[in-house]
Short mmCIF file of C-alpha atoms in Angstrom, two decimals:
data_model
loop_
_atom_site.label_atom_id
_atom_site.label_comp_id
_atom_site.label_asym_id
_atom_site.label_seq_id
_atom_site.Cartn_x
_atom_site.Cartn_y
_atom_site.Cartn_z
CA UNK A 1437 0.05 -0.02 -0.01
CA UNK A 1438 2.94 2.33 0.66
CA UNK A 1439 3.98 2.06 -3.05
CA UNK A 1440 0.40 3.00 -4.20
CA UNK A 1441 0.47 5.98 -1.89
CA UNK A 1442 3.77 7.21 -3.08
CA UNK A 1443 2.85 6.72 -6.64
CA UNK A 1444 -0.39 8.65 -6.17
CA UNK A 1445 1.35 11.44 -4.40
CA UNK A 1446 3.76 11.73 -7.31
CA UNK A 1447 1.10 11.66 -9.93
CA UNK A 1448 -0.85 14.41 -8.15
CA UNK A 1449 2.11 16.79 -8.20
CA UNK A 1450 1.22 17.77 -11.83
CA UNK A 1451 -2.38 18.27 -12.85
CA UNK A 1452 -1.60 17.46 -16.42
CA UNK A 1453 -0.08 14.09 -15.50
CA UNK A 1454 -2.82 13.36 -12.98
CA UNK A 1455 -5.51 14.03 -15.52
CA UNK A 1456 -3.85 11.91 -18.25
CA UNK A 1457 -3.85 8.96 -15.88
CA UNK A 1458 -7.28 9.62 -14.64
CA UNK A 1459 -8.82 9.91 -18.05
CA UNK A 1460 -7.07 6.81 -19.17
CA UNK A 1461 -8.57 4.83 -16.27
CA UNK A 1462 -12.05 6.29 -16.96
CA UNK A 1463 -12.04 5.53 -20.63
CA UNK A 1464 -10.63 2.02 -20.26
CA UNK A 1465 -13.35 1.19 -17.69
CA UNK A 1466 -16.73 1.97 -19.32
CA UNK A 1467 -18.58 -0.35 -17.00
CA UNK A 1468 -18.15 1.83 -13.87
CA UNK A 1469 -21.32 2.07 -11.87
CA UNK A 1470 -20.54 5.66 -11.10
CA UNK A 1471 -19.72 7.64 -14.23
CA UNK A 1472 -16.87 9.95 -13.58
CA UNK A 1473 -16.57 13.23 -15.50
CA UNK A 1474 -13.49 13.33 -17.73
CA UNK A 1475 -13.18 17.09 -17.54
CA UNK A 1476 -9.86 18.58 -16.43
CA UNK A 1477 -9.25 18.80 -12.63
CA UNK A 1478 -6.90 21.64 -11.85
CA UNK A 1479 -6.59 20.81 -8.07
CA UNK A 1480 -5.58 17.25 -8.30
CA UNK A 1481 -4.65 17.11 -4.69
CA UNK A 1482 -8.26 17.23 -3.52
CA UNK A 1483 -9.46 14.41 -5.86
CA UNK A 1484 -9.74 10.88 -4.40
CA UNK A 1485 -10.13 9.19 -7.79
CA UNK A 1486 -6.69 7.61 -7.74
CA UNK A 1487 -7.01 6.40 -4.22
CA UNK A 1488 -10.30 4.68 -5.23
CA UNK A 1489 -8.67 3.05 -8.23
CA UNK A 1490 -6.82 -0.29 -8.04
CA UNK A 1491 -3.09 -0.59 -8.41
CA UNK A 1492 -3.63 -2.50 -11.58
CA UNK A 1493 -5.73 0.26 -13.12
CA UNK A 1494 -3.13 2.88 -12.25
CA UNK A 1495 -0.19 0.86 -13.59
CA UNK A 1496 -2.14 0.01 -16.86
CA UNK A 1497 -2.98 3.70 -17.25
CA UNK A 1498 0.70 4.67 -16.77
CA UNK A 1499 1.89 2.01 -19.20
CA UNK A 1500 -0.64 3.02 -21.83
CA UNK A 1501 0.22 6.71 -21.60
CA UNK A 1502 3.94 5.84 -21.97
CA UNK A 1503 3.03 3.79 -25.04
CA UNK A 1504 1.19 6.74 -26.51
CA UNK A 1505 4.08 9.02 -25.71
CA UNK A 1506 6.72 6.69 -27.32
CA UNK A 1507 4.52 6.24 -30.45
CA UNK A 1508 4.06 9.98 -30.70
CA UNK A 1509 7.80 10.61 -30.29
CA UNK A 1510 8.58 8.16 -33.04
CA UNK A 1511 6.08 9.76 -35.37
CA UNK A 1512 7.53 13.14 -34.79
CA UNK A 1513 11.06 11.86 -35.29
CA UNK A 1514 10.12 10.31 -38.69
CA UNK A 1515 8.59 13.65 -39.80
CA UNK A 1516 11.74 15.51 -39.14
CA UNK A 1517 14.25 13.01 -40.69
#
């Protein structure tokens, strides 16, 4: 549990990073009983969304966002070569 708490604390330091991870969890889990708004949260430290998410959901969202970033970087690199 300590790992999850440290990870959440780090993700909440930047609202952009927090919202990327949050939106990935929301969109990858359409069967949530409580529908969460995807809109941007500027005060990420007050949200409890990540605390309510499982470690697996958070890890998968981070991995997916890294994959997006790597693919985006590769596409940009090919454009400028």
